[in-house]
XYZ file of C-alpha atoms in Angstrom:
667
model
C 141.883 74.886 98.088
C 145.546 75.815 98.242
C 147.090 78.155 100.871
C 147.374 81.002 98.581
C 144.357 80.751 96.605
C 142.406 83.197 98.728
C 145.188 85.744 98.077
C 145.222 85.287 94.261
C 143.805 88.740 93.232
C 146.298 90.520 95.603
C 149.375 88.413 94.785
C 148.483 88.731 90.982
C 148.449 92.479 91.586
C 151.755 92.378 93.595
C 153.416 90.504 90.798
C 152.093 92.956 88.217
C 153.668 95.767 90.335
C 156.807 93.824 90.651
C 157.204 93.690 86.864
C 156.072 97.040 85.996
C 157.611 99.056 88.912
C 160.349 97.135 90.741
C 161.931 95.749 87.494
C 160.654 98.203 84.925
C 160.623 101.527 86.795
C 157.239 102.172 85.282
C 153.757 102.838 86.949
C 150.713 100.862 88.240
C 148.077 103.295 86.941
C 149.628 104.726 83.739
C 152.275 104.077 81.129
C 154.808 106.784 82.495
C 157.968 106.050 84.578
C 157.120 106.876 88.039
C 159.189 104.466 89.954
C 162.466 106.158 89.158
C 165.400 107.174 91.074
C 164.732 111.016 90.262
C 161.141 110.755 91.537
C 162.261 109.062 94.752
C 165.094 111.449 95.168
C 162.377 114.292 94.952
C 160.211 112.531 97.693
C 163.316 112.165 99.744
C 163.657 115.960 99.505
C 159.990 116.848 100.046
C 159.081 114.321 102.692
C 162.227 112.470 104.215
C 164.525 115.427 104.558
C 161.694 117.866 105.919
C 159.488 115.449 107.909
C 156.401 116.592 109.843
C 156.501 114.062 112.709
C 154.068 116.045 114.821
C 151.007 115.145 112.740
C 150.287 112.068 110.534
C 146.800 113.142 109.486
C 146.133 112.445 105.706
C 145.542 116.110 104.918
C 148.698 117.442 106.555
C 150.945 114.841 104.862
C 149.200 115.764 101.501
C 150.082 119.428 102.032
C 153.600 118.587 102.592
C 153.755 117.480 98.968
C 152.162 120.506 97.632
C 155.547 121.857 96.170
C 156.398 118.502 94.641
C 156.159 118.049 90.883
C 152.917 116.183 89.641
C 154.658 113.007 88.918
C 155.917 112.657 92.459
C 152.346 113.089 93.739
C 151.313 110.196 91.403
C 154.134 108.180 92.702
C 152.979 108.998 96.187
C 149.476 107.544 95.403
C 151.003 104.426 93.963
C 153.034 103.988 97.345
C 149.845 104.252 99.156
C 148.415 101.532 96.817
C 151.202 99.103 97.703
C 151.172 99.979 101.339
C 147.616 99.023 101.843
C 147.494 95.995 99.373
C 147.692 93.468 102.264
C 145.338 95.400 104.508
C 141.901 93.960 105.153
C 138.631 95.821 105.306
C 138.523 95.212 108.992
C 141.314 97.905 109.297
C 140.805 100.002 106.209
C 137.928 99.515 103.812
C 138.470 99.315 100.153
C 136.515 102.504 99.717
C 138.732 104.417 102.063
C 141.847 103.174 100.391
C 140.499 104.190 97.000
C 139.625 107.649 98.222
C 142.950 108.335 99.513
C 144.692 107.020 96.381
C 142.368 109.047 94.177
C 142.800 112.276 96.181
C 146.623 112.077 95.944
C 146.612 111.053 92.308
C 144.232 113.714 91.238
C 145.976 116.382 93.098
C 148.532 116.165 90.157
C 145.584 117.356 87.792
C 145.257 113.848 86.345
C 142.233 111.691 86.484
C 142.684 108.374 88.133
C 141.866 105.599 85.458
C 138.336 104.227 85.967
C 137.699 100.410 86.252
C 141.356 99.733 86.678
C 142.720 96.362 87.354
C 144.665 97.532 90.422
C 141.429 98.928 92.084
C 138.091 97.905 93.209
C 138.428 94.048 93.863
C 142.149 94.187 94.662
C 141.495 96.943 97.293
C 138.566 95.154 98.736
C 140.425 91.857 99.181
C 142.933 92.692 101.745
C 144.255 89.863 103.948
C 145.557 90.920 107.235
C 144.611 93.208 110.225
C 147.933 94.891 111.049
C 146.870 96.955 114.059
C 146.248 100.739 114.160
C 150.057 101.432 114.385
C 150.375 100.561 110.799
C 148.143 103.579 109.992
C 148.948 105.856 112.778
C 152.689 105.717 112.005
C 152.631 105.417 108.490
C 154.956 108.289 107.949
C 157.685 106.219 109.239
C 156.795 103.393 107.019
C 156.690 105.710 103.929
C 160.112 107.244 104.947
C 161.325 103.588 104.967
C 159.959 102.824 101.585
C 161.334 106.040 99.983
C 164.777 105.497 101.234
C 164.669 101.804 100.352
C 163.590 102.479 96.771
C 166.311 105.097 96.429
C 168.934 102.249 96.943
C 166.882 99.926 94.836
C 166.656 102.370 91.790
C 170.478 102.897 92.065
C 171.123 99.172 91.292
C 171.543 97.748 87.849
C 168.737 95.842 86.293
C 170.830 92.720 86.624
C 171.149 93.248 90.376
C 167.464 93.854 90.876
C 166.664 90.648 88.852
C 169.063 88.743 90.909
C 167.657 89.883 94.088
C 164.201 89.122 93.272
C 165.089 85.569 92.239
C 166.436 84.825 95.736
C 164.013 85.396 98.593
C 166.570 85.187 101.328
C 169.105 87.551 99.503
C 166.273 90.062 98.952
C 165.411 89.865 102.582
C 168.945 90.568 103.652
C 168.954 93.570 101.348
C 165.773 94.970 102.883
C 167.129 94.352 106.463
C 170.281 96.131 105.509
C 168.246 99.346 104.719
C 167.802 102.081 107.164
C 165.052 101.119 109.629
C 164.629 97.758 107.663
C 164.606 95.933 111.042
C 161.915 97.994 112.525
C 159.375 98.506 109.830
C 156.072 96.474 109.512
C 156.034 97.068 105.742
C 159.310 95.093 105.708
C 157.209 91.928 106.458
C 154.255 92.830 104.158
C 156.637 93.455 101.321
C 158.344 89.974 101.781
C 155.182 88.244 101.890
C 153.731 89.999 98.597
C 156.907 89.283 96.667
C 157.469 85.761 98.097
C 154.262 84.413 99.409
C 155.352 80.812 99.383
C 158.203 81.551 101.699
C 157.176 84.438 104.221
C 154.054 84.683 106.311
C 151.364 87.418 106.584
C 152.720 88.263 110.127
C 153.783 92.074 110.379
C 154.911 91.734 114.007
C 158.497 90.814 115.314
C 157.069 90.021 118.565
C 154.516 87.678 117.110
C 156.984 85.779 115.014
C 159.244 85.302 118.123
C 156.276 84.061 120.285
C 155.239 81.509 117.400
C 158.824 80.190 116.920
C 159.093 79.910 120.803
C 155.769 78.146 121.060
C 156.248 75.554 118.414
C 159.953 74.821 118.650
C 159.182 71.585 120.261
C 156.835 70.717 117.549
C 159.464 70.811 115.067
C 162.165 69.038 117.097
C 164.335 72.244 117.174
C 165.526 74.450 119.975
C 165.965 78.195 119.342
C 167.596 80.963 121.371
C 164.955 83.486 120.415
C 166.624 86.535 122.086
C 169.623 86.006 119.545
C 167.750 85.346 116.397
C 167.906 87.763 113.513
C 164.701 88.433 111.626
C 165.827 86.257 108.767
C 166.567 83.529 111.173
C 162.984 84.001 112.650
C 161.555 83.914 109.019
C 163.548 80.802 108.111
C 162.254 79.018 111.322
C 158.681 79.853 110.423
C 159.083 78.704 106.807
C 160.495 75.317 108.151
C 157.796 74.668 110.697
C 154.777 75.759 108.825
C 154.510 72.334 106.493
C 154.800 70.169 109.649
C 152.326 72.329 111.627
C 149.784 72.232 108.553
C 150.016 68.478 108.412
C 149.110 68.427 112.091
C 146.457 71.106 111.927
C 144.963 71.030 108.342
C 142.331 73.057 106.846
C 143.615 76.529 107.472
C 143.922 79.534 105.227
C 146.684 82.104 104.585
C 146.617 83.563 108.005
C 147.309 80.089 109.343
C 148.971 81.322 112.596
C 145.888 83.460 113.430
C 143.260 80.720 113.275
C 142.078 78.389 115.901
C 143.437 76.200 117.477
C 147.034 77.604 116.415
C 146.493 81.111 117.816
C 145.472 79.781 121.230
C 148.599 77.498 121.277
C 151.037 80.467 121.045
C 149.052 83.420 122.212
C 146.301 82.248 124.370
C 142.788 83.709 124.740
C 140.242 83.955 121.854
C 141.111 84.685 118.362
C 138.053 86.721 117.798
C 139.808 90.019 117.880
C 143.206 89.444 116.683
C 145.708 91.199 114.289
C 148.816 90.173 112.435
C 150.708 92.824 114.215
C 150.975 94.091 117.799
C 149.024 97.440 117.964
C 152.209 99.391 118.526
C 154.825 100.760 116.260
C 158.313 99.076 116.152
C 160.063 102.291 117.037
C 157.726 102.777 119.956
C 158.288 98.931 120.952
C 161.941 98.814 120.536
C 163.456 102.324 120.747
C 165.835 103.453 118.068
C 168.806 101.098 117.837
C 167.579 98.680 120.266
C 167.118 95.026 120.120
C 163.548 93.902 119.225
C 163.719 91.691 122.377
C 163.655 94.462 124.952
C 161.319 93.515 127.747
C 161.245 94.845 131.370
C 159.923 91.598 132.755
C 162.710 89.450 130.915
C 165.323 91.797 132.518
C 163.927 91.346 136.062
C 162.376 94.739 136.155
C 158.857 94.297 137.543
C 155.872 96.362 136.847
C 155.952 99.297 139.354
C 159.594 99.601 139.430
C 161.303 103.054 139.409
C 163.729 104.055 136.741
C 165.861 107.012 137.127
C 167.337 109.200 134.455
C 171.109 109.408 134.747
C 170.911 112.827 132.943
C 168.015 114.702 134.906
C 167.328 112.498 137.953
C 163.737 112.211 136.958
C 161.771 108.991 137.527
C 159.777 106.836 135.236
C 157.429 104.066 136.501
C 157.448 100.676 134.816
C 153.904 99.726 133.402
C 152.600 96.531 131.892
C 153.301 95.926 128.233
C 156.887 97.632 128.484
C 155.385 101.131 128.888
C 156.376 103.660 131.570
C 154.828 106.700 133.177
C 156.936 109.817 132.837
C 155.998 113.387 133.450
C 152.534 112.041 134.239
C 152.117 110.671 130.701
C 152.185 106.914 129.618
C 154.692 106.171 126.849
C 157.495 103.916 125.729
C 160.841 104.171 127.435
C 162.235 105.304 124.052
C 159.818 108.386 124.084
C 160.602 109.006 127.788
C 164.343 109.198 126.894
C 163.803 111.505 124.183
C 162.012 113.795 126.576
C 164.631 113.444 129.335
C 167.859 113.917 127.170
C 166.270 116.051 124.343
C 167.170 113.627 121.426
C 166.326 110.113 120.019
C 168.949 107.681 121.309
C 169.245 104.180 122.722
C 167.427 104.374 125.968
C 169.064 101.637 128.114
C 172.255 103.458 128.994
C 170.384 106.518 130.058
C 168.497 104.850 133.021
C 169.255 103.188 136.184
C 167.260 100.460 138.110
C 168.016 99.990 141.834
C 171.470 101.672 141.211
C 172.465 99.651 138.325
C 172.583 100.861 134.599
C 169.843 99.355 132.562
C 172.219 99.071 129.608
C 174.340 96.656 131.808
C 171.134 94.668 132.706
C 170.208 94.547 129.065
C 173.704 93.056 128.097
C 173.295 90.412 130.829
C 169.931 89.565 129.465
C 170.445 89.604 125.718
C 174.036 89.792 125.090
C 175.801 92.741 123.413
C 173.931 95.432 121.685
C 174.647 96.279 118.050
C 176.776 99.207 119.260
C 178.819 96.947 121.788
C 179.921 94.536 119.046
C 183.363 95.022 117.444
C 183.393 97.517 114.699
C 183.351 96.480 111.138
C 187.038 95.810 110.013
C 188.441 99.109 108.382
C 189.614 98.481 104.816
C 193.399 98.939 104.424
C 194.664 101.992 103.131
C 196.177 101.834 99.551
C 198.709 104.162 98.099
C 201.495 104.145 95.444
C 204.052 102.257 97.554
C 201.763 99.522 98.068
C 200.663 99.220 94.579
C 204.396 99.163 93.253
C 205.081 96.305 95.424
C 202.745 94.225 93.015
C 203.794 95.733 89.805
C 206.680 95.649 87.358
C 206.261 99.233 86.095
C 208.423 101.943 87.550
C 207.256 104.596 89.892
C 207.621 107.458 87.482
C 205.416 105.861 85.068
C 202.891 104.761 87.573
C 202.567 108.220 89.078
C 202.237 109.558 85.517
C 199.214 107.110 85.007
C 197.636 108.448 88.130
C 197.986 112.126 87.313
C 196.701 111.568 83.855
C 193.480 109.967 85.086
C 192.979 112.366 87.725
C 193.428 115.309 85.303
C 191.495 113.922 82.292
C 189.137 111.618 84.099
C 189.411 109.074 81.166
C 192.457 106.958 80.452
C 193.316 103.965 78.152
C 196.000 101.489 79.227
C 197.215 99.824 75.990
C 199.633 97.234 75.325
C 200.269 93.806 73.781
C 198.752 90.516 75.376
C 200.050 89.595 78.785
C 201.345 92.885 80.097
C 198.957 92.764 83.137
C 196.599 95.590 81.983
C 193.600 94.246 84.140
C 195.877 93.550 86.999
C 197.097 97.126 87.126
C 193.760 98.637 86.414
C 192.539 97.635 89.891
C 195.708 98.936 91.601
C 195.161 102.200 89.798
C 191.614 102.411 91.037
C 192.583 101.517 94.583
C 195.091 104.252 94.592
C 192.504 106.632 93.513
C 190.037 105.523 96.101
C 192.710 105.508 98.747
C 191.913 101.982 100.164
C 191.512 98.692 98.894
C 187.793 98.812 98.414
C 186.092 97.193 95.279
C 182.679 98.775 95.940
C 183.258 101.931 93.932
C 184.695 99.898 90.895
C 182.719 98.254 88.067
C 184.416 96.180 85.292
C 182.768 95.391 81.810
C 183.956 93.984 78.747
C 183.190 95.282 75.283
C 182.525 93.236 72.359
C 181.024 93.413 68.766
C 177.587 92.947 69.957
C 177.703 95.323 72.985
C 175.272 98.087 72.642
C 174.135 101.618 73.816
C 171.174 99.728 75.438
C 173.476 97.665 77.511
C 175.716 100.676 78.442
C 173.311 103.435 78.903
C 169.638 102.768 78.584
C 167.245 100.643 76.263
C 164.062 98.812 75.877
C 164.112 95.180 76.813
C 161.431 92.461 76.477
C 159.705 91.549 79.739
C 157.685 88.476 80.959
C 154.379 89.992 80.059
C 155.278 90.023 76.329
C 155.911 93.724 76.150
C 158.962 95.826 76.614
C 160.442 97.529 79.767
C 162.819 100.380 79.792
C 165.930 99.350 81.581
C 169.032 101.435 82.598
C 172.385 100.170 81.517
C 175.452 99.412 83.602
C 177.131 102.855 83.167
C 173.890 104.588 83.906
C 173.358 102.782 87.178
C 177.093 103.156 87.915
C 176.898 106.907 87.656
C 173.746 106.966 89.786
C 175.656 105.109 92.624
C 178.658 107.645 92.310
C 176.283 110.543 92.859
C 175.427 109.271 96.205
C 179.110 109.406 97.246
C 180.434 112.419 95.609
C 183.693 112.435 97.743
C 184.610 109.054 96.811
C 186.310 108.313 93.420
C 184.401 105.750 91.303
C 186.328 103.999 88.619
C 184.598 102.182 85.577
C 186.941 99.677 83.972
C 186.289 98.789 80.299
C 188.241 95.709 79.115
C 188.806 95.337 75.441
C 187.437 98.656 74.899
C 188.382 98.806 71.411
C 186.317 95.663 70.596
C 182.960 97.609 70.520
C 181.489 100.162 68.242
C 182.414 103.111 70.603
C 180.392 105.795 68.898
C 177.255 103.590 69.132
C 177.941 102.404 72.591
C 178.537 105.852 74.227
C 176.069 107.824 72.009
C 175.570 111.306 73.424
C 177.801 110.397 76.388
C 180.758 111.039 74.315
C 180.297 114.694 75.319
C 179.393 114.000 78.883
C 182.498 112.008 79.677
C 184.714 115.042 78.915
C 186.439 116.252 82.015
C 184.933 119.628 81.772
C 181.396 118.526 80.858
C 180.748 116.813 84.145
C 177.979 117.540 86.619
C 174.239 118.282 86.455
C 175.082 121.793 84.931
C 175.905 119.813 81.677
C 172.931 117.397 81.949
C 171.137 116.420 78.747
C 168.198 114.311 77.709
C 168.887 110.661 76.753
C 167.770 108.984 73.720
C 165.093 106.673 75.578
C 164.750 108.895 78.525
C 161.357 110.164 79.732
C 160.216 113.661 78.887
C 161.881 116.159 81.120
C 164.366 113.506 82.383
C 168.212 114.638 82.032
C 171.407 112.761 82.717
C 174.923 113.756 83.542
C 178.112 112.032 84.391
C 179.348 112.842 88.063
C 182.776 114.568 88.546
C 183.875 111.657 90.734
C 183.490 108.990 87.769
C 186.724 107.982 86.091
C 186.676 105.702 82.969
C 189.670 103.377 82.739
C 189.830 101.649 79.279
C 192.182 98.465 78.530
C 193.112 97.952 75.033
C 194.870 94.936 73.509
C 197.147 96.277 70.579
C 197.635 92.757 69.069
C 194.096 92.213 68.088
C 193.685 92.251 64.343
C 190.056 92.384 64.229
C 189.594 95.820 65.688
C 188.935 99.099 63.959
C 191.189 102.019 64.730
C 189.667 103.719 67.824
C 188.026 106.967 66.372
C 189.637 110.312 66.924
C 186.484 111.653 68.771
C 187.209 109.027 71.471
C 190.833 109.321 71.410
C 190.544 113.001 72.101
C 188.764 112.412 75.379
C 190.965 109.796 76.742
C 194.804 110.002 77.897
C 196.799 106.994 76.632
C 199.524 104.964 78.492
C 201.373 102.073 76.899
C 202.563 99.126 79.108
C 205.620 97.041 77.981
C 206.605 93.534 78.760
C 208.850 93.418 81.964
C 211.349 90.846 80.764
C 214.897 91.813 81.802
C 213.837 94.147 84.644
C 215.225 93.644 88.084
C 211.621 93.596 89.743
C 210.434 90.820 87.392
C 213.486 88.745 88.001
C 213.223 89.376 91.773
C 209.471 88.416 91.626
C 210.185 84.904 89.814
C 212.955 84.132 92.213
C 210.580 84.930 95.175
C 208.264 82.271 93.647
C 211.101 79.651 93.842
C 211.853 79.796 90.166
C 215.359 78.492 89.656
C 217.862 81.251 88.694
C 218.787 79.320 85.566
C 215.256 79.162 84.376
C 214.787 82.902 85.187
C 217.836 83.567 82.884
C 216.166 81.275 80.294
C 212.815 83.161 80.372
C 214.510 86.523 80.270
C 216.853 85.600 77.322
C 214.267 83.630 75.082
C 211.297 85.983 75.400
C 213.388 89.167 75.006
C 214.874 87.668 71.884
C 211.449 86.603 70.623
C 209.951 90.125 71.431
C 213.007 91.754 69.360
C 212.088 89.650 66.360
C 208.345 90.618 66.746
C 209.207 94.383 67.014
C 211.373 94.192 63.989
C 208.765 92.384 61.790
C 206.968 94.851 59.518
C 203.725 93.240 59.602
C 203.807 93.193 63.435
C 205.645 95.696 65.478
C 205.823 96.530 69.225
C 202.041 96.146 69.874
C 202.313 92.396 69.212
C 205.048 91.503 71.705
C 204.544 88.705 74.358
C 203.831 90.028 77.803
C 205.262 88.746 81.055
C 201.998 87.601 82.673
C 202.416 84.312 80.685
C 205.245 83.404 83.089
C 203.650 84.634 86.363
C 202.638 81.458 88.504
C 198.920 81.788 88.763
C 198.207 79.302 91.645
C 199.881 78.104 94.845
C 199.839 74.541 93.370
C 201.992 75.630 90.313
C 205.478 74.428 90.451
C 207.612 76.666 88.291
C 210.077 74.243 86.824
C 211.226 72.979 83.418
C 207.829 71.310 82.740
C 205.833 74.477 83.784
C 207.936 76.520 81.371
C 207.563 74.168 78.517
C 203.906 73.826 78.976
C 203.347 77.452 78.707
C 205.475 77.638 75.477
C 203.419 74.721 73.906
C 199.880 75.644 74.894
C 200.013 79.597 75.190
C 202.929 81.011 73.252
C 203.131 78.696 70.315
C 199.278 79.148 69.409
C 199.720 82.840 69.605
C 202.650 82.828 67.256
C 200.526 80.718 64.742
C 198.030 83.456 64.697
C 200.781 86.145 64.218
C 202.581 84.336 61.412
C 199.545 82.402 60.170
C 201.192 82.612 56.488
C 204.745 81.557 57.634
C 204.554 78.243 59.434
C 208.313 77.887 59.114
C 208.935 81.060 61.197
C 206.483 79.807 63.916
C 208.466 76.486 64.135
C 211.875 78.175 64.237
C 210.775 80.571 67.115
C 209.164 77.913 69.106
C 212.118 75.699 68.815
C 214.247 78.571 70.180
C 211.843 79.101 73.007
C 212.260 75.453 73.929
C 216.040 75.605 74.299
């Protein structure tokens, strides 16, 4: 029997959940769209932002959701289902799981489906005993799930699919979430989605102990105190095959079976769990390393710790607990009682006159807050932008003012005038720093559709269809989360697509005075009652090639909603000449480029079948790579391989004109 065979029912259910909910935004028990950003935003409001941390009884938490709409209660029921999917009957029976799920689901005045594939056998076949903390502190785990899913639902379908194709990238994404490094559900989730890679171990401490115990078996040495969670998981994944060869015949909970258990934990495996029976927040303290340990720090049981704020004492107990104010608790809880807030406990206490934070650093190295701060992205303004551009300051400031006022701008011009290059610099000036996070770039084409841009039904692996949000929809949801930051959506070749069909009802919403939730409208494929709006901080920046004969005229409806700015070739300008000379282009060759291309563009402008929109831009003669040697051969190579083919398109019915102009360029 294979390692995962005994988990077939649960892993099959988890895969169905992945397809229906994580990728499709749908539901486990119904055909509605429950796993949506709007619903998680609602749970954020009703649960995360108004937590009742004093009680975790099932009834109390259910009452907390009483004001929530019915669909959010049904989503809560499905979160319960996922949360207990791995939990065995030794901790919570299948009947009890079903009772909780049914009670929450039916509080929405909707009957839970009978004989559903996700119930009965699936709920009875749990795999692990996670310890009572998984139940007692589940409000923390649910808070983590909600905030994590808010981020997930704000990502594009392409991003979601990409993350789910790479276990380690997905794990890194989870760990980057708020509380991702402390939550037991983190470990359960990774196993459910990637069971061939991750273990059924829900405890950081257990993972550390296993890697420490079997390091010699694998021929590796590990500094456990400095290993990240992903590094621990990689170490476990690497050592499992070798250990299975040495100790064959074990099931899915390999590390909790004899004789493996005794080798790393000691004692009898008769009463074991896949997680230490303590919540990670209690074990670690908010913001602290998972390796915090009094014994490792040389603070023995019975030692007195003194609060630097109040002078009160705490007595160290076994298992990294303390007695404080005549109660047994974690040092984190004692700190909160002493200083009146949750904070990193180490700096708040002294041991034998020494600050515990200093002892911690000596034992484990710097805490996260002691590490150098993340580099600050450099500020970006008009002066910085103009150092890279060949437009004058007056025009560039006019462009910025136009997009700030109208929210939507199209840069148009002939090929090679640097439309894409200048677009990013416009975006950075709006943002105020060189930050590509609030920027998205797409390219329209004849097959681009509303379904790609806004929302549409897409085939799924199950042979059905899943409603997927388009790139602009997801971009707007990201922008909503940072209303003070300008977000810039760049559309290259904007006039190549059928704009009315791509934008659909969004043609109204992108208007500068139709932004925000007060102008929200239903979308073509949206769920009943779901409405969408374009945030006020979203800017659309279209790029249009005026020399493309295949394009239809941009319709007046779109033109009315955009400001337009035309970019011209920079031949003959002082800035372009200085740029080329700065790239070690010989002055004689600079004169030649200026003279020949200016003459060619004059001929193109005068041609009644062409005109200014067909000129040849300066970007063709901007050295692209450090290895470029801008000499005679470089110049002739551009003329023969890039300019000449373009001219043959322009004068396709006049080959003699092409040859004449190419010969003039070669002189």
